[in-house]
């Protein structure tokens, strides 16, 4: 599996958000939209604020591919669903730490959407 170069991992992990364009099943990109991103060790993760009903999330989970732009980095991705509760606990903590200043109204839906956690794997 491909890993992130440290400079790109750092730039994306420090960015407030990324522009995510999940690929449709036919390979065409969906329009990009802003998504919060968190870093855990040498990995990057995203979640759907609207849970599994979010349109971008449904497309991303179906195709398992996408493209991001963030922190001056543009990258094609493989998207891997994360079901490990220990990893999801760390993602909850990372979300609260990075975005807690926005308040529970924005952060709590991310914790409630653990089933939409996607790991970003560079291609």
Tab-separated table of N, CA and C in Angstrom:
chain	number	residue	atom	x	y	z
A	1	UNK	N	0.829	-1.171	0.000
A	1	UNK	CA	0.000	0.000	0.000
A	1	UNK	C	0.881	1.245	0.000
A	2	UNK	N	0.528	2.244	-0.752
A	2	UNK	CA	1.294	3.483	-0.834
A	2	UNK	C	1.116	4.297	0.444
A	3	UNK	N	2.157	4.997	0.841
A	3	UNK	CA	2.088	5.852	2.025
A	3	UNK	C	2.294	7.303	1.617
A	4	UNK	N	1.976	8.196	2.525
A	4	UNK	CA	2.135	9.626	2.281
A	4	UNK	C	3.590	10.043	2.464
A	5	UNK	N	4.061	10.925	1.605
A	5	UNK	CA	5.345	11.584	1.856
A	5	UNK	C	5.123	12.516	3.041
A	6	UNK	N	6.098	12.609	3.908
A	6	UNK	CA	5.931	13.364	5.144
A	6	UNK	C	5.536	14.820	4.906
A	7	UNK	N	6.127	15.478	3.899
A	7	UNK	CA	5.792	16.880	3.666
A	7	UNK	C	4.329	17.050	3.256
A	8	UNK	N	3.824	16.141	2.445
A	8	UNK	CA	2.414	16.220	2.016
A	8	UNK	C	1.478	15.871	3.167
A	9	UNK	N	1.837	14.860	3.927
A	9	UNK	CA	1.050	14.469	5.089
A	9	UNK	C	0.923	15.640	6.058
A	10	UNK	N	2.015	16.318	6.300
A	10	UNK	CA	2.021	17.460	7.215
A	10	UNK	C	1.179	18.603	6.669
A	11	UNK	N	1.328	18.937	5.399
A	11	UNK	CA	0.569	20.058	4.818
A	11	UNK	C	-0.924	19.785	4.827
A	12	UNK	N	-1.319	18.585	4.460
A	12	UNK	CA	-2.750	18.261	4.453
A	12	UNK	C	-3.279	18.178	5.883
A	13	UNK	N	-2.529	17.538	6.768
A	13	UNK	CA	-2.961	17.400	8.148
A	13	UNK	C	-3.126	18.719	8.871
A	14	UNK	N	-2.339	19.708	8.512
A	14	UNK	CA	-2.427	21.037	9.133
A	14	UNK	C	-3.494	21.919	8.495
A	15	UNK	N	-3.913	21.581	7.302
A	15	UNK	CA	-4.919	22.393	6.608
A	15	UNK	C	-6.251	22.328	7.351
A	16	UNK	N	-6.994	23.396	7.278
A	16	UNK	CA	-8.302	23.449	7.924
A	16	UNK	C	-9.279	22.451	7.295
A	17	UNK	N	-9.197	22.331	5.994
A	17	UNK	CA	-10.087	21.417	5.271
A	17	UNK	C	-9.426	21.025	3.962
A	18	UNK	N	-10.058	20.107	3.282
A	18	UNK	CA	-9.591	19.752	1.947
A	18	UNK	C	-10.771	19.822	0.988
A	19	UNK	N	-10.466	19.892	-0.276
A	19	UNK	CA	-11.484	19.822	-1.324
A	19	UNK	C	-11.510	18.376	-1.793
A	20	UNK	N	-12.636	17.716	-1.610
A	20	UNK	CA	-12.779	16.301	-1.929
A	20	UNK	C	-13.684	16.130	-3.130
A	21	UNK	N	-13.194	15.414	-4.129
A	21	UNK	CA	-13.985	15.083	-5.320
A	21	UNK	C	-14.006	13.568	-5.459
A	22	UNK	N	-15.010	12.910	-4.869
A	22	UNK	CA	-15.072	11.464	-5.025
A	22	UNK	C	-15.376	11.080	-6.464
A	23	UNK	N	-14.885	9.935	-6.868
A	23	UNK	CA	-15.134	9.448	-8.232
A	23	UNK	C	-16.450	8.677	-8.270
A	24	UNK	N	-17.206	8.932	-9.328
A	24	UNK	CA	-18.416	8.140	-9.548
A	24	UNK	C	-17.993	6.751	-10.024
A	25	UNK	N	-18.929	5.839	-10.084
A	25	UNK	CA	-18.609	4.474	-10.519
A	25	UNK	C	-18.031	4.433	-11.929
A	26	UNK	N	-18.418	5.407	-12.765
A	26	UNK	CA	-17.893	5.423	-14.137
A	26	UNK	C	-16.527	6.107	-14.215
A	27	UNK	N	-15.989	6.531	-13.063
A	27	UNK	CA	-14.667	7.140	-13.016
A	27	UNK	C	-14.647	8.651	-13.119
A	28	UNK	N	-15.767	9.283	-13.450
A	28	UNK	CA	-15.799	10.737	-13.536
A	28	UNK	C	-15.877	11.333	-12.135
A	29	UNK	N	-15.205	12.472	-11.928
A	29	UNK	CA	-15.217	13.064	-10.588
A	29	UNK	C	-16.520	13.815	-10.317
A	30	UNK	N	-16.960	13.736	-9.107
A	30	UNK	CA	-18.063	14.552	-8.624
A	30	UNK	C	-17.477	15.942	-8.343
A	31	UNK	N	-18.312	16.948	-8.281
A	31	UNK	CA	-17.829	18.295	-7.960
A	31	UNK	C	-17.168	18.273	-6.580
A	32	UNK	N	-16.017	18.933	-6.439
A	32	UNK	CA	-15.340	18.940	-5.137
A	32	UNK	C	-16.127	19.744	-4.102
A	33	UNK	N	-16.006	19.332	-2.850
A	33	UNK	CA	-16.616	20.071	-1.763
A	33	UNK	C	-15.686	20.057	-0.563
A	34	UNK	N	-15.819	21.051	0.317
A	34	UNK	CA	-14.918	21.112	1.471
A	34	UNK	C	-15.280	20.061	2.516
A	35	UNK	N	-14.254	19.382	3.004
A	35	UNK	CA	-14.409	18.348	4.025
A	35	UNK	C	-13.313	18.561	5.071
A	36	UNK	N	-13.663	18.407	6.331
A	36	UNK	CA	-12.644	18.455	7.374
A	36	UNK	C	-11.799	17.193	7.318
A	37	UNK	N	-10.525	17.340	7.615
A	37	UNK	CA	-9.577	16.232	7.554
A	37	UNK	C	-8.762	16.209	8.844
A	38	UNK	N	-8.498	15.012	9.351
A	38	UNK	CA	-7.651	14.879	10.535
A	38	UNK	C	-6.544	13.873	10.257
A	39	UNK	N	-5.462	14.087	10.976
A	39	UNK	CA	-4.303	13.202	10.877
A	39	UNK	C	-4.222	12.358	12.142
A	40	UNK	N	-3.902	11.089	11.966
A	40	UNK	CA	-3.626	10.187	13.083
A	40	UNK	C	-2.367	9.428	12.714
A	41	UNK	N	-1.258	9.789	13.344
A	41	UNK	CA	0.024	9.178	12.997
A	41	UNK	C	0.400	9.517	11.570
A	42	UNK	N	0.599	8.502	10.750
A	42	UNK	CA	0.984	8.711	9.352
A	42	UNK	C	-0.191	8.540	8.396
A	43	UNK	N	-1.405	8.688	8.917
A	43	UNK	CA	-2.599	8.504	8.104
A	43	UNK	C	-3.520	9.713	8.191
A	44	UNK	N	-4.333	9.886	7.147
A	44	UNK	CA	-5.326	10.959	7.076
A	44	UNK	C	-6.713	10.352	6.966
A	45	UNK	N	-7.691	11.022	7.611
A	45	UNK	CA	-9.050	10.508	7.656
A	45	UNK	C	-10.063	11.628	7.427
A	46	UNK	N	-11.192	11.240	6.856
A	46	UNK	CA	-12.321	12.150	6.690
A	46	UNK	C	-13.586	11.424	7.132
A	47	UNK	N	-14.620	12.221	7.432
A	47	UNK	CA	-15.950	11.702	7.772
A	47	UNK	C	-16.995	12.606	7.156
A	48	UNK	N	-18.174	12.064	7.014
A	48	UNK	CA	-19.297	12.828	6.483
A	48	UNK	C	-20.049	13.513	7.622
A	49	UNK	N	-20.169	14.822	7.564
A	49	UNK	CA	-20.927	15.596	8.549
A	49	UNK	C	-22.391	15.150	8.560
A	50	UNK	N	-22.902	14.771	7.415
A	50	UNK	CA	-24.309	14.362	7.287
A	50	UNK	C	-24.503	12.848	7.430
A	51	UNK	N	-23.464	12.149	7.848
A	51	UNK	CA	-23.579	10.710	8.007
A	51	UNK	C	-23.650	10.008	6.666
A	52	UNK	N	-24.148	8.799	6.680
A	52	UNK	CA	-24.171	8.007	5.451
A	52	UNK	C	-25.178	8.518	4.434
A	53	UNK	N	-26.012	9.471	4.808
A	53	UNK	CA	-26.959	10.047	3.846
A	53	UNK	C	-26.322	11.147	2.997
A	54	UNK	N	-25.119	11.584	3.349
A	54	UNK	CA	-24.427	12.597	2.559
A	54	UNK	C	-24.112	12.081	1.162
A	55	UNK	N	-24.483	12.845	0.140
A	55	UNK	CA	-24.317	12.393	-1.248
A	55	UNK	C	-22.858	12.085	-1.582
A	56	UNK	N	-21.943	12.960	-1.188
A	56	UNK	CA	-20.537	12.717	-1.521
A	56	UNK	C	-20.053	11.427	-0.866
A	57	UNK	N	-20.532	11.156	0.339
A	57	UNK	CA	-20.110	9.962	1.069
A	57	UNK	C	-20.607	8.695	0.375
A	58	UNK	N	-21.839	8.714	-0.084
A	58	UNK	CA	-22.372	7.542	-0.790
A	58	UNK	C	-21.557	7.262	-2.050
A	59	UNK	N	-21.219	8.316	-2.795
A	59	UNK	CA	-20.422	8.151	-4.013
A	59	UNK	C	-19.026	7.629	-3.660
A	60	UNK	N	-18.402	8.214	-2.645
A	60	UNK	CA	-17.052	7.814	-2.246
A	60	UNK	C	-17.014	6.360	-1.777
A	61	UNK	N	-18.003	5.949	-1.012
A	61	UNK	CA	-18.018	4.577	-0.503
A	61	UNK	C	-18.287	3.568	-1.615
A	62	UNK	N	-19.039	3.979	-2.625
A	62	UNK	CA	-19.333	3.077	-3.742
A	62	UNK	C	-18.116	2.897	-4.648
A	63	UNK	N	-17.427	4.000	-4.945
A	63	UNK	CA	-16.299	3.922	-5.890
A	63	UNK	C	-14.972	3.605	-5.209
A	64	UNK	N	-14.839	4.022	-3.952
A	64	UNK	CA	-13.597	3.880	-3.184
A	64	UNK	C	-12.423	4.631	-3.818
A	65	UNK	N	-12.739	5.666	-4.588
A	65	UNK	CA	-11.699	6.489	-5.216
A	65	UNK	C	-12.108	7.953	-5.169
A	66	UNK	N	-11.095	8.814	-5.210
A	66	UNK	CA	-11.366	10.239	-5.236
A	66	UNK	C	-10.111	11.036	-5.486
A	67	UNK	N	-10.276	12.349	-5.420
A	67	UNK	CA	-9.175	13.285	-5.630
A	67	UNK	C	-9.324	14.401	-4.603
A	68	UNK	N	-8.205	14.810	-4.006
A	68	UNK	CA	-8.228	15.920	-3.050
A	68	UNK	C	-7.269	17.017	-3.468
A	69	UNK	N	-7.559	18.200	-2.957
A	69	UNK	CA	-6.664	19.354	-3.005
A	69	UNK	C	-6.681	19.956	-1.615
A	70	UNK	N	-5.479	20.158	-1.068
A	70	UNK	CA	-5.379	20.720	0.272
A	70	UNK	C	-3.940	21.087	0.569
A	71	UNK	N	-3.734	22.220	1.199
A	71	UNK	CA	-2.397	22.609	1.617
A	71	UNK	C	-1.393	22.653	0.481
A	72	UNK	N	-1.870	22.975	-0.722
A	72	UNK	CA	-0.993	23.010	-1.888
A	72	UNK	C	-0.715	21.642	-2.488
A	73	UNK	N	-1.412	20.620	-2.034
A	73	UNK	CA	-1.225	19.251	-2.514
A	73	UNK	C	-2.467	18.827	-3.285
A	74	UNK	N	-2.261	18.207	-4.442
A	74	UNK	CA	-3.350	17.590	-5.208
A	74	UNK	C	-2.995	16.117	-5.361
A	75	UNK	N	-3.960	15.238	-5.057
A	75	UNK	CA	-3.626	13.804	-5.050
A	75	UNK	C	-4.847	12.954	-5.346
A	76	UNK	N	-4.636	11.928	-6.200
A	76	UNK	CA	-5.640	10.886	-6.395
A	76	UNK	C	-5.545	9.924	-5.223
A	77	UNK	N	-6.700	9.359	-4.831
A	77	UNK	CA	-6.762	8.545	-3.627
A	77	UNK	C	-7.508	7.244	-3.823
A	78	UNK	N	-7.172	6.303	-2.983
A	78	UNK	CA	-8.022	5.155	-2.706
A	78	UNK	C	-8.630	5.436	-1.343
A	79	UNK	N	-9.924	5.181	-1.198
A	79	UNK	CA	-10.639	5.440	0.050
A	79	UNK	C	-10.966	4.105	0.716
A	80	UNK	N	-10.561	3.962	1.963
A	80	UNK	CA	-10.736	2.706	2.688
A	80	UNK	C	-11.640	2.959	3.895
A	81	UNK	N	-12.737	2.207	3.978
A	81	UNK	CA	-13.635	2.330	5.119
A	81	UNK	C	-12.943	1.828	6.376
A	82	UNK	N	-13.152	2.540	7.482
A	82	UNK	CA	-12.522	2.218	8.753
A	82	UNK	C	-13.605	1.764	9.724
A	83	UNK	N	-13.483	0.528	10.197
A	83	UNK	CA	-14.466	-0.013	11.139
A	83	UNK	C	-13.875	-0.295	12.515
A	84	UNK	N	-12.575	-0.193	12.654
A	84	UNK	CA	-11.896	-0.479	13.919
A	84	UNK	C	-12.315	0.564	14.966
A	85	UNK	N	-12.949	0.138	16.070
A	85	UNK	CA	-13.394	1.104	17.073
A	85	UNK	C	-12.252	1.869	17.740
A	86	UNK	N	-11.093	1.258	17.873
A	86	UNK	CA	-9.947	1.944	18.483
A	86	UNK	C	-9.486	3.088	17.584
A	87	UNK	N	-9.394	2.845	16.283
A	87	UNK	CA	-9.023	3.905	15.337
A	87	UNK	C	-10.097	4.992	15.356
A	88	UNK	N	-11.359	4.603	15.342
A	88	UNK	CA	-12.429	5.591	15.360
A	88	UNK	C	-12.422	6.432	16.634
A	89	UNK	N	-12.045	5.843	17.767
A	89	UNK	CA	-11.901	6.621	19.001
A	89	UNK	C	-10.827	7.695	18.824
A	90	UNK	N	-9.717	7.326	18.185
A	90	UNK	CA	-8.638	8.304	17.957
A	90	UNK	C	-9.088	9.399	16.988
A	91	UNK	N	-9.890	9.036	15.998
A	91	UNK	CA	-10.392	10.028	15.041
A	91	UNK	C	-11.353	10.981	15.754
A	92	UNK	N	-12.207	10.447	16.639
A	92	UNK	CA	-13.087	11.315	17.441
A	92	UNK	C	-12.261	12.348	18.198
A	93	UNK	N	-11.208	11.882	18.861
A	93	UNK	CA	-10.348	12.777	19.635
A	93	UNK	C	-9.675	13.799	18.729
A	94	UNK	N	-9.165	13.351	17.590
A	94	UNK	CA	-8.504	14.270	16.649
A	94	UNK	C	-9.479	15.330	16.144
A	95	UNK	N	-10.708	14.939	15.865
A	95	UNK	CA	-11.721	15.903	15.399
A	95	UNK	C	-12.021	16.935	16.478
A	96	UNK	N	-12.203	16.471	17.717
A	96	UNK	CA	-12.495	17.403	18.812
A	96	UNK	C	-11.318	18.351	19.058
A	97	UNK	N	-10.116	17.815	18.957
A	97	UNK	CA	-8.925	18.639	19.192
A	97	UNK	C	-8.771	19.692	18.102
A	98	UNK	N	-8.884	19.287	16.866
A	98	UNK	CA	-8.645	20.204	15.743
A	98	UNK	C	-9.796	21.180	15.530
A	99	UNK	N	-11.035	20.711	15.684
A	99	UNK	CA	-12.191	21.523	15.310
A	99	UNK	C	-13.085	21.912	16.479
A	100	UNK	N	-12.684	21.609	17.699
A	100	UNK	CA	-13.502	21.895	18.875
A	100	UNK	C	-13.902	23.348	19.018
A	101	UNK	N	-13.106	24.250	18.504
A	101	UNK	CA	-13.426	25.683	18.614
A	101	UNK	C	-14.717	26.042	17.882
A	102	UNK	N	-15.177	25.167	16.982
A	102	UNK	CA	-16.436	25.420	16.265
A	102	UNK	C	-17.654	25.001	17.070
A	103	UNK	N	-17.447	24.291	18.153
A	103	UNK	CA	-18.528	23.913	19.046
A	103	UNK	C	-19.176	22.585	18.693
A	104	UNK	N	-19.981	22.120	19.641
A	104	UNK	CA	-20.627	20.815	19.535
A	104	UNK	C	-21.554	20.716	18.322
A	105	UNK	N	-22.128	21.816	17.921
A	105	UNK	CA	-23.050	21.808	16.772
A	105	UNK	C	-22.383	21.232	15.519
A	106	UNK	N	-21.095	21.457	15.376
A	106	UNK	CA	-20.367	20.977	14.201
A	106	UNK	C	-19.537	19.722	14.469
A	107	UNK	N	-19.027	19.594	15.674
A	107	UNK	CA	-18.142	18.473	15.978
A	107	UNK	C	-18.921	17.201	16.330
A	108	UNK	N	-20.012	17.339	17.067
A	108	UNK	CA	-20.771	16.157	17.481
A	108	UNK	C	-21.289	15.317	16.309
A	109	UNK	N	-21.769	15.935	15.222
A	109	UNK	CA	-22.205	15.098	14.090
A	109	UNK	C	-21.081	14.234	13.512
A	110	UNK	N	-19.843	14.688	13.608
A	110	UNK	CA	-18.728	13.881	13.118
A	110	UNK	C	-18.523	12.637	13.994
A	111	UNK	N	-18.677	12.806	15.304
A	111	UNK	CA	-18.562	11.646	16.192
A	111	UNK	C	-19.716	10.687	15.973
A	112	UNK	N	-20.875	11.216	15.663
A	112	UNK	CA	-22.046	10.367	15.410
A	112	UNK	C	-21.945	9.652	14.061
A	113	UNK	N	-21.011	10.076	13.220
A	113	UNK	CA	-20.865	9.513	11.869
A	113	UNK	C	-19.655	8.594	11.750
A	114	UNK	N	-19.325	7.914	12.811
A	114	UNK	CA	-18.156	7.023	12.813
A	114	UNK	C	-18.205	6.000	11.689
A	115	UNK	N	-19.414	5.598	11.309
A	115	UNK	CA	-19.546	4.579	10.259
A	115	UNK	C	-19.177	5.116	8.873
A	116	UNK	N	-18.890	6.413	8.775
A	116	UNK	CA	-18.481	6.997	7.486
A	116	UNK	C	-16.997	7.309	7.430
A	117	UNK	N	-16.230	6.896	8.417
A	117	UNK	CA	-14.799	7.189	8.451
A	117	UNK	C	-14.100	6.553	7.253
A	118	UNK	N	-13.362	7.383	6.532
A	118	UNK	CA	-12.595	6.914	5.383
A	118	UNK	C	-11.124	7.290	5.558
A	119	UNK	N	-10.268	6.329	5.353
A	119	UNK	CA	-8.825	6.553	5.360
A	119	UNK	C	-8.408	6.921	3.942
A	120	UNK	N	-7.574	7.939	3.829
A	120	UNK	CA	-7.108	8.431	2.527
A	120	UNK	C	-5.765	7.791	2.200
A	121	UNK	N	-5.736	6.993	1.145
A	121	UNK	CA	-4.514	6.336	0.714
A	121	UNK	C	-4.082	6.951	-0.609
A	122	UNK	N	-2.874	7.536	-0.667
A	122	UNK	CA	-2.434	8.158	-1.927
A	122	UNK	C	-2.189	7.102	-3.009
A	123	UNK	N	-2.474	7.485	-4.255
A	123	UNK	CA	-2.185	6.589	-5.401
A	123	UNK	C	-1.106	7.209	-6.251
